């Protein structure tokens, strides 16, 4: 235990940085805990390093813009703690909404950081994409390839294939092309009516990646030439990936020799922490994802007013909305602590403009059926190696909900704590019971949300916190 | 898997060992990225079937990249920045209680 911070912000992406800057400007003691080594979140991952390397142009305008935000954050009077992994949050025992403790691990030591207000800005992660062979070495997420390019100047080993759906497919293909490593093929798993090959609006693509795509139909044309609309994929190989097999709606089957396969199906809020806090969450049918029940502008949780959520963890809307909502959450938290804070006057406009696009994006980038309704032989839980068939069998035996199903099958009991399977398990269960995913719910997340060693656990209540943290 | 677009200049490079082998890495990158760039797969055997695995999401979600780093077991390699002289052991063989 020890001193109490005014505000703790979890995450140093666009939302977390903006919230921290705003609250610090109001004169409050703000600590930022982020699990990455440098600020920027996933979207602006390693933007300082890429700038130093002279590689900013590879990633486009939205990435370059991050450098200014990161610089602003570096200059703010904020107690920034990189490499800090948050494992849970405990509200004050009196439960009178006076604050709580953030439990985290840094440099191999666990500690509690007490605060009056908490801002959760944990971002989004890629929607899991179960399909046959997805656990083979050589198969990675599209996001992983983007992170490797941003942090390490690494590109996928060729020949390689991108498969799935979502705006990031276009963006990463363009970034890899600019990096001299264009994909050898793109397997588009969108509904046929929404496929790239069917001519998904170039204007739409331009909106999402303006500096690549607004230049004309060049890239989209190229992508169409290498893209094939398919309904199923399979990764083949014994010790590692050797081939990708695809199947079209018409039943045509083909195989491509590959060294690397990158898969993607959009992103979903990373709500692991607020779920572990037992805050109520809502199922957003258009986004096919859960988000915390919170005020849409200040991010204040309906049931825990001392906690705010901001950015993609509150509902995926992209970096511009995240920055605006971070600002507004930071200002709301500062105001609640008796300070005067005025978010940038465009905050609200920027947030609503970015969000206005969302229903349209959600509609044209529907999650791929092949991933969301995997066949019986496909592993859905990578950690405990539970197949979709085993989940269906447990559902047929009468598993009442995701938690009982977890007990029946062990799906969700591995180290990732259901990050990679709980949505799929719930969707399969919902199908089996003829209910909606919003009705079925997700399996429970418990503290610690990432594994602790016994030594860390034992030290949790012993570490004396002094502010600023060292 | 992943290959280097450009080798880091000497000033931006560090050396770690992975299963006893020297691996050059770029300052600031994660252990998982360095291991993938060195072509070292699998890095783990699935605990139930023993099937080969390798780092998958590189952002701390999937826990597929667990390795032993400087004698600490089950570290998320994608969340651990490389440091000069770091000793990394993959989990590509069955665990044993034997020393060494």
Coordinates of C-alpha atoms in Angstrom, one line a residue:
Chain A
X1 CA 0.0 0.0 0.0
X2 CA 1.1 3.6 0.2
X3 CA 0.3 6.9 -1.4
X4 CA -2.9 7.4 -3.4
X5 CA -2.8 8.8 -6.9
X6 CA -5.6 11.0 -8.1
X7 CA -6.0 9.2 -11.4
X8 CA -4.6 6.0 -12.8
X9 CA -4.8 5.5 -16.6
X10 CA -4.3 1.9 -17.9
X11 CA -3.0 2.0 -21.5
X12 CA -0.9 4.5 -23.4
X13 CA -2.6 4.3 -26.8
X14 CA -4.4 7.3 -28.3
X15 CA -7.2 7.2 -25.6
X16 CA -4.9 6.7 -22.6
X17 CA -2.4 9.3 -23.6
X18 CA -5.1 11.9 -24.3
X19 CA -6.9 11.2 -21.0
X20 CA -3.6 11.4 -19.1
X21 CA -2.6 14.7 -20.8
X22 CA -6.0 16.2 -20.0
X23 CA -6.1 15.2 -16.3
X24 CA -2.5 16.2 -15.8
X25 CA -3.2 19.6 -17.3
X26 CA -5.9 20.0 -14.7
X27 CA -3.2 19.7 -12.0
X28 CA -3.9 16.2 -10.9
X29 CA -1.4 13.5 -10.0
X30 CA -1.7 11.0 -12.9
X31 CA 0.0 7.6 -13.3
X32 CA -0.1 5.8 -16.6
X33 CA 0.5 2.0 -16.5
X34 CA 1.1 0.5 -20.0
X35 CA 2.2 -3.0 -20.8
X36 CA 4.3 -1.9 -23.9
X37 CA 7.9 -0.6 -23.7
X38 CA 7.0 2.7 -25.5
X39 CA 3.8 4.9 -25.8
X40 CA 1.4 4.8 -28.8
X41 CA -0.7 1.7 -28.3
X42 CA -1.0 -0.8 -31.2
X43 CA -1.9 1.8 -33.8
X44 CA 1.1 4.0 -33.1
X45 CA 3.3 1.1 -32.0
X46 CA 7.0 2.2 -31.9
X47 CA 6.3 5.4 -33.8
X48 CA 9.3 7.1 -32.2
X49 CA 11.5 4.2 -33.3
X50 CA 10.1 4.1 -36.8
X51 CA 10.7 7.9 -37.1
X52 CA 14.3 7.4 -36.0
X53 CA 14.8 4.6 -38.5
X54 CA 13.3 6.9 -41.2
X55 CA 10.4 4.5 -41.9
X56 CA 7.4 6.6 -41.1
X57 CA 6.4 6.9 -44.8
X58 CA 5.8 3.1 -44.9
X59 CA 2.8 3.3 -42.6
X60 CA 0.9 6.2 -44.0
X61 CA -0.5 9.4 -42.7
X62 CA -2.5 8.1 -39.7
X63 CA 0.7 6.5 -38.3
X64 CA 2.8 9.6 -38.8
X65 CA 0.1 11.6 -37.0
X66 CA 0.8 9.5 -33.9
X67 CA 4.3 11.0 -33.5
X68 CA 2.8 14.4 -32.5
X69 CA 0.5 12.8 -29.9
X70 CA 3.4 10.7 -28.5
X71 CA 5.6 13.8 -28.2
X72 CA 2.8 15.7 -26.4
X73 CA 2.4 12.7 -24.0
X74 CA 6.2 12.7 -23.3
X75 CA 6.1 16.3 -22.4
X76 CA 3.0 16.0 -20.1
X77 CA 3.5 16.0 -16.3
X78 CA 2.5 12.3 -16.1
X79 CA 4.0 9.5 -14.1
X80 CA 4.4 7.1 -17.1
X81 CA 5.2 3.5 -16.3
X82 CA 6.0 1.4 -19.4
X83 CA 6.3 -2.4 -19.1
X84 CA 3.6 -2.5 -16.4
X85 CA 1.2 -5.4 -16.7
X86 CA -2.1 -4.8 -14.9
X87 CA -3.6 -8.0 -13.4
X88 CA -6.7 -6.7 -11.7
X89 CA -8.6 -3.9 -10.0
X90 CA -10.1 -3.9 -6.5
X91 CA -12.6 -1.2 -5.5
X92 CA -12.3 0.2 -2.0
X93 CA -13.8 -2.2 0.6
X94 CA -16.5 0.3 1.6
X95 CA -17.9 0.1 -2.0
X96 CA -18.9 3.7 -1.8
X97 CA -17.3 4.6 -5.0
X98 CA -14.3 6.4 -3.4
X99 CA -11.7 4.7 -5.6
X100 CA -9.7 1.5 -5.5
X101 CA -6.5 -0.3 -6.1
X102 CA -4.9 -1.3 -9.4
X103 CA -2.9 -4.5 -9.1
X104 CA 0.1 -4.6 -11.5
X105 CA 3.4 -6.2 -12.1
X106 CA 6.5 -4.3 -13.2
X107 CA 10.1 -5.4 -13.3
X108 CA 9.1 -8.7 -11.7
X109 CA 7.4 -7.1 -8.7
X110 CA 3.7 -6.9 -8.0
X111 CA 2.2 -3.9 -6.3
X112 CA -1.1 -2.1 -5.6
X113 CA -1.5 1.4 -6.8
X114 CA -4.4 3.1 -5.1
X115 CA -6.3 5.9 -6.9
X116 CA -9.4 8.0 -6.7
X117 CA -10.4 7.6 -10.3
X118 CA -9.5 5.0 -12.9
X119 CA -9.5 5.4 -16.6
X120 CA -9.3 2.1 -18.5
X121 CA -8.0 2.5 -22.1
X122 CA -6.9 -1.0 -23.0
X123 CA -7.7 -0.9 -26.7
X124 CA -8.8 -3.7 -28.9
X125 CA -7.5 -7.0 -30.1
X126 CA -8.1 -9.1 -33.1
X127 CA -11.2 -11.2 -33.2
X128 CA -10.1 -14.8 -33.0
X129 CA -10.1 -16.7 -36.3
X130 CA -10.4 -20.4 -35.7
X131 CA -10.0 -22.6 -38.8
X132 CA -8.4 -25.9 -39.5
X133 CA -4.6 -25.6 -39.0
X134 CA -4.6 -22.2 -37.3
X135 CA -2.2 -23.3 -34.6
X136 CA 0.6 -24.3 -37.0
X137 CA 3.8 -22.4 -36.8
X138 CA 3.8 -20.1 -39.9
X139 CA 0.2 -18.9 -39.2
X140 CA 0.0 -15.5 -37.5
X141 CA -2.5 -12.7 -37.2
X142 CA -2.3 -9.8 -39.6
X143 CA -1.9 -7.5 -36.5
X144 CA 1.2 -9.6 -35.5
X145 CA 2.7 -8.9 -39.0
X146 CA 2.0 -5.2 -38.6
X147 CA 3.6 -5.1 -35.2
X148 CA 6.7 -6.9 -36.5
X149 CA 7.0 -4.4 -39.3
X150 CA 6.6 -1.4 -37.0
X151 CA 8.9 -2.6 -34.2
X152 CA 11.4 -4.8 -36.0
X153 CA 11.3 -4.0 -39.7
X154 CA 10.4 -7.6 -40.2
X155 CA 8.2 -8.7 -43.2
X156 CA 6.5 -12.1 -43.7
X157 CA 8.6 -14.8 -45.3
X158 CA 7.5 -15.4 -48.9
X159 CA 5.5 -16.9 -50.4
X160 CA 2.8 -15.6 -48.1
X161 CA -0.9 -15.2 -48.2
X162 CA -3.3 -12.9 -46.3
X163 CA -6.7 -14.3 -45.5
X164 CA -9.8 -13.0 -43.8
X165 CA -11.7 -9.8 -44.0
X166 CA -11.8 -6.3 -42.6
X167 CA -10.3 -2.9 -43.4
X168 CA -6.9 -3.8 -42.0
X169 CA -6.5 -6.3 -44.8
X170 CA -6.3 -3.5 -47.3
X171 CA -4.1 -1.4 -45.1
X172 CA -1.6 -4.0 -44.3
X173 CA -1.4 -5.3 -47.8
X174 CA -0.6 -1.7 -48.9
X175 CA 2.0 -1.3 -46.1
X176 CA 3.7 -4.5 -47.0
X177 CA 3.7 -3.6 -50.6
X178 CA 5.4 -0.3 -49.7
X179 CA 7.9 -2.3 -47.6
X180 CA 8.8 -4.4 -50.7
X181 CA 6.9 -7.5 -49.6
X182 CA 3.5 -7.7 -51.3
X183 CA 1.3 -10.7 -50.5
X184 CA 1.4 -13.5 -53.1
X185 CA -2.3 -13.9 -52.7
X186 CA -5.3 -12.5 -50.8
X187 CA -8.0 -14.9 -49.8
X188 CA -11.1 -12.7 -49.1
X189 CA -13.5 -14.4 -46.7
X190 CA -16.2 -11.7 -46.8
X191 CA -19.7 -12.6 -47.8
X192 CA -19.6 -12.8 -51.6
X193 CA -21.8 -9.7 -51.9
X194 CA -19.3 -7.7 -49.9
X195 CA -16.1 -9.2 -51.4
X196 CA -13.3 -7.1 -52.7
X197 CA -13.6 -9.0 -55.9
X198 CA -17.2 -8.0 -56.2
X199 CA -16.0 -4.4 -56.1
X200 CA -16.3 -3.1 -52.6
X201 CA -16.5 0.6 -53.0
X202 CA -13.1 2.2 -53.8
X203 CA -14.4 5.4 -52.1
X204 CA -14.9 3.4 -48.9
X205 CA -11.4 2.0 -49.1
X206 CA -10.1 5.5 -49.7
X207 CA -11.8 6.7 -46.6
X208 CA -10.0 4.1 -44.5
X209 CA -6.5 4.5 -45.9
X210 CA -6.6 7.8 -47.6
X211 CA -3.0 8.3 -48.5
X212 CA -2.6 4.9 -50.2
X213 CA -6.0 4.5 -51.7
X214 CA -7.2 8.0 -52.5
X215 CA -4.5 8.2 -55.1
X216 CA -6.7 6.1 -57.2
X217 CA -7.9 2.7 -57.9
X218 CA -4.3 1.5 -58.4
X219 CA -4.0 -0.5 -55.2
X220 CA -7.5 -1.7 -55.1
X221 CA -7.1 -2.9 -58.6
X222 CA -3.9 -4.7 -57.8
X223 CA -5.5 -6.2 -54.7
X224 CA -8.4 -7.4 -56.8
X225 CA -6.0 -9.1 -59.2
X226 CA -4.5 -11.1 -56.4
X227 CA -7.7 -11.5 -54.4
X228 CA -10.0 -14.5 -54.5
X229 CA -13.3 -14.6 -52.8
X230 CA -13.4 -17.9 -50.8
X231 CA -15.7 -19.4 -48.2
X232 CA -13.2 -21.7 -46.4
X233 CA -9.5 -22.0 -45.8
X234 CA -7.3 -24.7 -44.3
X235 CA -3.7 -24.5 -43.2
X236 CA -1.7 -27.7 -44.1
X237 CA 1.6 -29.0 -42.8
X238 CA 3.0 -31.2 -40.0
X239 CA 5.8 -29.4 -38.1
X240 CA 5.0 -26.1 -39.8
X241 CA 2.8 -24.5 -42.4
X242 CA 3.4 -25.7 -45.9
X243 CA 0.2 -25.0 -47.9
X244 CA -3.1 -23.1 -47.7
X245 CA -6.1 -24.8 -49.1
X246 CA -9.1 -22.7 -50.1
X247 CA -12.7 -23.4 -51.2
X248 CA -15.0 -21.1 -53.1
X249 CA -18.8 -20.9 -52.7
X250 CA -19.1 -22.7 -56.1
X251 CA -17.1 -25.6 -54.6
X252 CA -13.8 -25.0 -56.5
X253 CA -10.8 -26.0 -54.4
X254 CA -7.1 -24.9 -54.7
X255 CA -3.9 -25.0 -52.8
X256 CA -1.0 -22.5 -52.6
X257 CA 2.5 -23.3 -51.3
X258 CA 3.3 -20.8 -48.5
X259 CA 5.8 -20.1 -45.8
X260 CA 3.5 -17.6 -44.0
X261 CA -0.3 -17.1 -43.6
X262 CA -1.7 -14.0 -42.0
X263 CA -5.3 -14.1 -40.9
X264 CA -7.7 -11.3 -39.7
X265 CA -11.3 -10.8 -39.0
X266 CA -11.6 -7.3 -37.6
X267 CA -11.0 -6.2 -34.0
X268 CA -13.0 -6.3 -30.8
X269 CA -12.8 -4.4 -27.5
X270 CA -10.3 -5.7 -25.0
X271 CA -12.7 -5.6 -22.1
X272 CA -10.9 -8.3 -20.1
X273 CA -10.3 -5.9 -17.2
X274 CA -13.8 -4.4 -16.9
X275 CA -15.2 -8.0 -17.2
X276 CA -13.0 -9.2 -14.4
X277 CA -14.3 -6.2 -12.4
X278 CA -17.8 -7.5 -12.9
X279 CA -19.0 -4.3 -14.6
X280 CA -22.1 -4.9 -16.7
X281 CA -21.4 -5.3 -20.4
X282 CA -23.6 -5.0 -23.5
X283 CA -23.6 -7.1 -26.6
X284 CA -23.4 -4.8 -29.7
X285 CA -25.1 -6.8 -32.4
X286 CA -23.8 -4.7 -35.3
X287 CA -20.2 -5.1 -34.1
X288 CA -20.8 -8.7 -32.9
X289 CA -18.8 -7.8 -29.8
X290 CA -19.3 -7.0 -26.1
X291 CA -18.5 -3.6 -24.5
X292 CA -18.8 -2.2 -21.0
X293 CA -22.1 -0.4 -20.2
X294 CA -20.9 3.2 -19.9
X295 CA -21.7 6.8 -20.8
X296 CA -20.9 7.2 -24.5
X297 CA -19.0 10.4 -24.0
X298 CA -17.4 10.5 -20.6
X299 CA -16.9 6.7 -20.5
X300 CA -18.1 6.6 -16.9
X301 CA -19.2 3.0 -16.1
X302 CA -22.9 2.8 -15.3
X303 CA -22.3 0.7 -12.2
X304 CA -19.0 2.0 -11.0
X305 CA -18.8 5.8 -11.4
X306 CA -15.2 6.0 -10.2
X307 CA -14.2 4.1 -13.4
X308 CA -14.1 5.4 -16.9
X309 CA -13.5 3.5 -20.1
X310 CA -12.1 5.3 -23.2
X311 CA -11.1 4.3 -26.7
X312 CA -11.5 1.0 -28.5
X313 CA -12.0 -0.9 -25.2
X314 CA -15.3 1.0 -24.8
X315 CA -16.4 0.0 -28.4
X316 CA -14.2 -0.1 -31.4
X317 CA -14.2 3.2 -33.3
X318 CA -10.6 3.9 -34.3
X319 CA -7.9 6.2 -33.1
X320 CA -9.5 9.6 -33.9
X321 CA -12.5 8.7 -31.7
X322 CA -10.3 7.1 -29.1
X323 CA -8.2 10.3 -28.8
X324 CA -11.3 12.5 -28.5
X325 CA -13.0 10.1 -26.0
X326 CA -9.8 9.9 -24.0
X327 CA -9.8 13.6 -23.7
X328 CA -13.4 13.7 -22.6
X329 CA -12.9 10.9 -20.0
X330 CA -9.8 12.7 -18.6
X331 CA -11.7 15.9 -18.3
X332 CA -14.7 14.2 -16.7
X333 CA -12.5 12.4 -14.2
X334 CA -10.7 15.7 -13.3
X335 CA -14.0 17.6 -13.0
X336 CA -15.3 14.9 -10.6
X337 CA -12.2 15.5 -8.5
X338 CA -13.0 19.2 -8.3
X339 CA -10.7 20.5 -11.0
X340 CA -11.6 22.7 -13.9
X341 CA -11.0 20.8 -17.2
X342 CA -12.1 21.6 -20.6
X343 CA -11.6 19.0 -23.3
X344 CA -10.6 20.4 -26.7
X345 CA -13.7 22.0 -28.2
X346 CA -13.7 19.5 -31.1
X347 CA -13.6 16.4 -28.9
X348 CA -17.3 15.7 -29.1
X349 CA -17.5 16.5 -32.8
X350 CA -14.5 14.3 -33.6
X351 CA -15.8 11.4 -31.6
X352 CA -19.3 11.5 -33.1
X353 CA -17.9 11.9 -36.6
X354 CA -15.6 8.9 -36.2
X355 CA -18.4 6.9 -34.7
X356 CA -20.9 7.9 -37.4
X357 CA -19.0 5.8 -39.8
X358 CA -19.1 2.8 -37.6
X359 CA -22.5 1.2 -38.5
X360 CA -21.6 1.4 -42.1
X361 CA -18.2 -0.3 -41.5
X362 CA -19.8 -2.9 -39.3
X363 CA -22.2 -3.7 -42.1
X364 CA -19.6 -4.0 -44.9
X365 CA -17.1 -5.8 -42.7
X366 CA -19.2 -8.5 -41.2
X367 CA -17.2 -11.2 -39.3
X368 CA -16.4 -14.1 -41.6
X369 CA -18.7 -17.1 -41.3
X370 CA -15.8 -19.5 -41.9
X371 CA -14.1 -18.3 -38.7
X372 CA -17.1 -17.7 -36.5
X373 CA -18.8 -21.0 -37.2
X374 CA -15.9 -23.4 -37.4
X375 CA -16.4 -27.1 -38.3
X376 CA -16.3 -29.8 -35.6
X377 CA -12.6 -30.8 -36.1
X378 CA -11.4 -27.2 -35.6
X379 CA -9.7 -26.2 -32.3
X380 CA -11.5 -23.3 -30.8
X381 CA -9.5 -23.2 -27.5
X382 CA -5.9 -23.1 -28.5
X383 CA -4.6 -23.4 -24.9
X384 CA -6.5 -26.5 -23.9
X385 CA -7.0 -27.8 -27.4
X386 CA -10.8 -28.1 -27.3
X387 CA -12.5 -28.5 -30.7
X388 CA -15.7 -26.9 -31.9
X389 CA -17.1 -30.5 -32.0
X390 CA -16.4 -30.9 -28.2
X391 CA -18.1 -27.6 -27.5
X392 CA -21.2 -28.7 -29.6
X393 CA -21.3 -32.0 -27.8
X394 CA -21.2 -30.3 -24.4
X395 CA -24.0 -28.0 -25.6
X396 CA -26.0 -31.0 -26.7
X397 CA -25.4 -32.6 -23.2
X398 CA -27.2 -29.6 -21.8
X399 CA -24.5 -27.1 -20.7
X400 CA -26.5 -24.2 -19.6
X401 CA -24.1 -21.4 -20.2
X402 CA -20.5 -20.5 -21.1
X403 CA -19.3 -21.1 -17.5
X404 CA -20.7 -24.5 -17.3
X405 CA -19.4 -25.3 -20.7
X406 CA -16.0 -24.2 -19.5
X407 CA -16.2 -26.7 -16.7
X408 CA -17.4 -29.5 -19.1
X409 CA -14.7 -29.0 -21.7
X410 CA -11.8 -26.9 -20.2
X411 CA -12.3 -24.4 -23.0
X412 CA -11.1 -21.0 -21.6
X413 CA -9.1 -22.5 -18.7
X414 CA -5.6 -22.0 -20.3
X415 CA -3.2 -19.1 -19.8
X416 CA -5.0 -16.8 -22.3
X417 CA -8.2 -17.0 -20.1
X418 CA -10.6 -17.2 -23.0
X419 CA -9.3 -14.3 -24.9
X420 CA -8.9 -16.5 -28.0
X421 CA -12.1 -18.7 -27.5
X422 CA -14.8 -17.2 -25.4
X423 CA -16.6 -15.4 -28.3
X424 CA -16.5 -18.6 -30.4
X425 CA -17.6 -20.8 -27.6
X426 CA -20.5 -18.4 -26.8
X427 CA -21.5 -18.3 -30.5
X428 CA -21.5 -22.1 -30.8
X429 CA -23.6 -22.4 -27.7
X430 CA -26.0 -19.7 -28.8
X431 CA -26.5 -21.6 -32.1
X432 CA -27.1 -24.9 -30.3
X433 CA -29.7 -23.3 -27.9
X434 CA -31.3 -21.1 -30.6
X435 CA -30.5 -18.0 -28.6
X436 CA -28.7 -14.8 -29.4
X437 CA -25.1 -14.2 -28.3
X438 CA -26.3 -11.3 -26.2
X439 CA -28.5 -13.7 -24.3
X440 CA -25.9 -16.4 -23.8
X441 CA -23.2 -14.1 -22.5
X442 CA -19.5 -14.8 -22.2
X443 CA -17.6 -16.9 -19.8
X444 CA -16.5 -15.2 -16.6
X445 CA -13.1 -13.5 -16.4
X446 CA -11.3 -13.6 -13.0
X447 CA -8.5 -11.8 -11.4
X448 CA -5.6 -12.1 -12.1
X449 CA -6.3 -11.4 -15.7
X450 CA -2.8 -12.5 -16.6
X451 CA -0.7 -15.1 -14.8
X452 CA 1.3 -14.2 -11.7
X453 CA 4.1 -16.1 -10.2
X454 CA 3.7 -17.2 -6.6
X455 CA 6.5 -14.8 -5.6
X456 CA 4.7 -11.9 -7.3
X457 CA 1.4 -12.8 -5.6
X458 CA 3.1 -13.1 -2.2
X459 CA 4.7 -9.6 -2.7
X460 CA 1.5 -8.0 -3.9
X461 CA 0.5 -6.5 -0.5
X462 CA 4.0 -5.9 0.7
X463 CA 5.3 -3.4 -1.9
X464 CA 5.3 0.1 -0.6
X465 CA 4.1 2.6 -3.2
X466 CA 5.6 6.0 -3.4
X467 CA 4.6 8.6 -5.9
X468 CA 5.9 9.2 -8.5
X469 CA 6.7 5.6 -9.1
X470 CA 10.3 4.7 -9.8
Chain B
X1 CA 7.4 -16.8 -40.7
X2 CA 9.2 -13.5 -40.6
X3 CA 12.4 -12.2 -42.2
X4 CA 14.4 -9.0 -41.7
X5 CA 13.9 -6.3 -44.3
X6 CA 17.1 -4.7 -43.3
X7 CA 19.7 -5.8 -40.7
X8 CA 19.9 -3.4 -37.8
X9 CA 23.1 -1.3 -37.7
X10 CA 25.6 -2.4 -35.1
X11 CA 24.6 0.5 -32.9
X12 CA 21.0 -0.7 -32.9
X13 CA 21.8 -4.4 -32.4
X14 CA 22.0 -6.7 -29.3
X15 CA 22.9 -10.3 -29.0
X16 CA 20.8 -12.8 -27.1
X17 CA 21.0 -16.6 -26.8
X18 CA 18.1 -18.8 -27.8
X19 CA 18.5 -22.5 -26.8
X20 CA 22.2 -21.8 -26.5
X21 CA 22.5 -20.3 -29.9
X22 CA 23.6 -16.6 -30.5
X23 CA 20.8 -14.6 -32.1
X24 CA 21.2 -11.0 -33.2
X25 CA 18.3 -8.8 -32.4
X26 CA 17.2 -5.2 -32.9
X27 CA 17.2 -3.0 -29.8
X28 CA 13.7 -2.4 -28.6
X29 CA 12.1 -5.4 -30.3
X30 CA 10.5 -8.2 -28.4
X31 CA 12.1 -11.6 -27.7
X32 CA 9.3 -13.2 -29.8
X33 CA 10.1 -11.0 -32.8
X34 CA 13.9 -11.9 -32.5
X35 CA 13.1 -15.6 -32.2
X36 CA 10.8 -15.5 -35.3
X37 CA 13.3 -13.5 -37.3
X38 CA 15.9 -16.2 -36.5
X39 CA 13.6 -18.8 -38.0
X40 CA 13.3 -20.7 -34.7
X41 CA 10.1 -22.7 -34.7
X42 CA 8.4 -24.4 -33.0
X43 CA 8.8 -22.5 -29.8
X44 CA 6.4 -24.5 -27.7
X45 CA 4.6 -27.9 -27.7
X46 CA 0.9 -27.7 -26.9
X47 CA 0.4 -29.3 -23.4
X48 CA -2.3 -31.7 -24.4
X49 CA -1.3 -33.1 -27.8
X50 CA 2.3 -32.0 -28.0
X51 CA 1.6 -30.2 -31.3
X52 CA 4.1 -27.6 -32.4
X53 CA 3.3 -23.9 -31.8
X54 CA 4.9 -20.5 -32.4
X55 CA 4.2 -16.9 -31.5
X56 CA 0.9 -15.9 -33.0
X57 CA -0.5 -12.5 -32.0
X58 CA 2.6 -10.6 -30.8
X59 CA 0.5 -8.3 -28.6
X60 CA 0.0 -10.3 -25.5
X61 CA -3.4 -11.8 -26.1
X62 CA -2.8 -15.4 -27.2
X63 CA -0.1 -16.6 -24.7
X64 CA 1.3 -18.8 -27.5
X65 CA 4.9 -17.3 -27.1
X66 CA 5.6 -18.5 -23.6
X67 CA 9.4 -19.0 -23.1
X68 CA 11.9 -19.1 -20.3
X69 CA 13.8 -15.8 -20.1
X70 CA 16.8 -15.5 -17.8
X71 CA 15.5 -18.5 -15.8
X72 CA 12.0 -17.3 -15.5
X73 CA 9.6 -19.8 -17.0
X74 CA 6.4 -18.9 -18.9
X75 CA 7.3 -15.4 -19.8
X76 CA 5.3 -13.8 -22.6
X77 CA 8.1 -13.4 -25.1
X78 CA 6.2 -10.9 -27.2
X79 CA 5.9 -8.5 -24.2
X80 CA 9.5 -8.8 -23.2
X81 CA 12.0 -6.4 -24.9
X82 CA 15.4 -8.0 -25.8
X83 CA 18.4 -7.1 -23.7
X84 CA 22.0 -7.8 -24.5
X85 CA 23.1 -11.1 -23.1
X86 CA 19.6 -12.3 -22.4
X87 CA 19.3 -16.1 -22.1
X88 CA 16.1 -17.5 -23.7
X89 CA 14.9 -21.0 -23.8
X90 CA 12.0 -22.0 -25.9
X91 CA 9.5 -24.6 -24.6
X92 CA 10.0 -26.8 -27.7
X93 CA 10.8 -29.8 -25.7
X94 CA 8.9 -31.5 -22.9
X95 CA 9.5 -29.9 -19.5
X96 CA 11.6 -31.8 -17.1
X97 CA 12.4 -31.4 -13.4
X98 CA 16.1 -32.2 -14.1
X99 CA 18.6 -29.4 -13.7
X100 CA 20.5 -28.0 -16.6

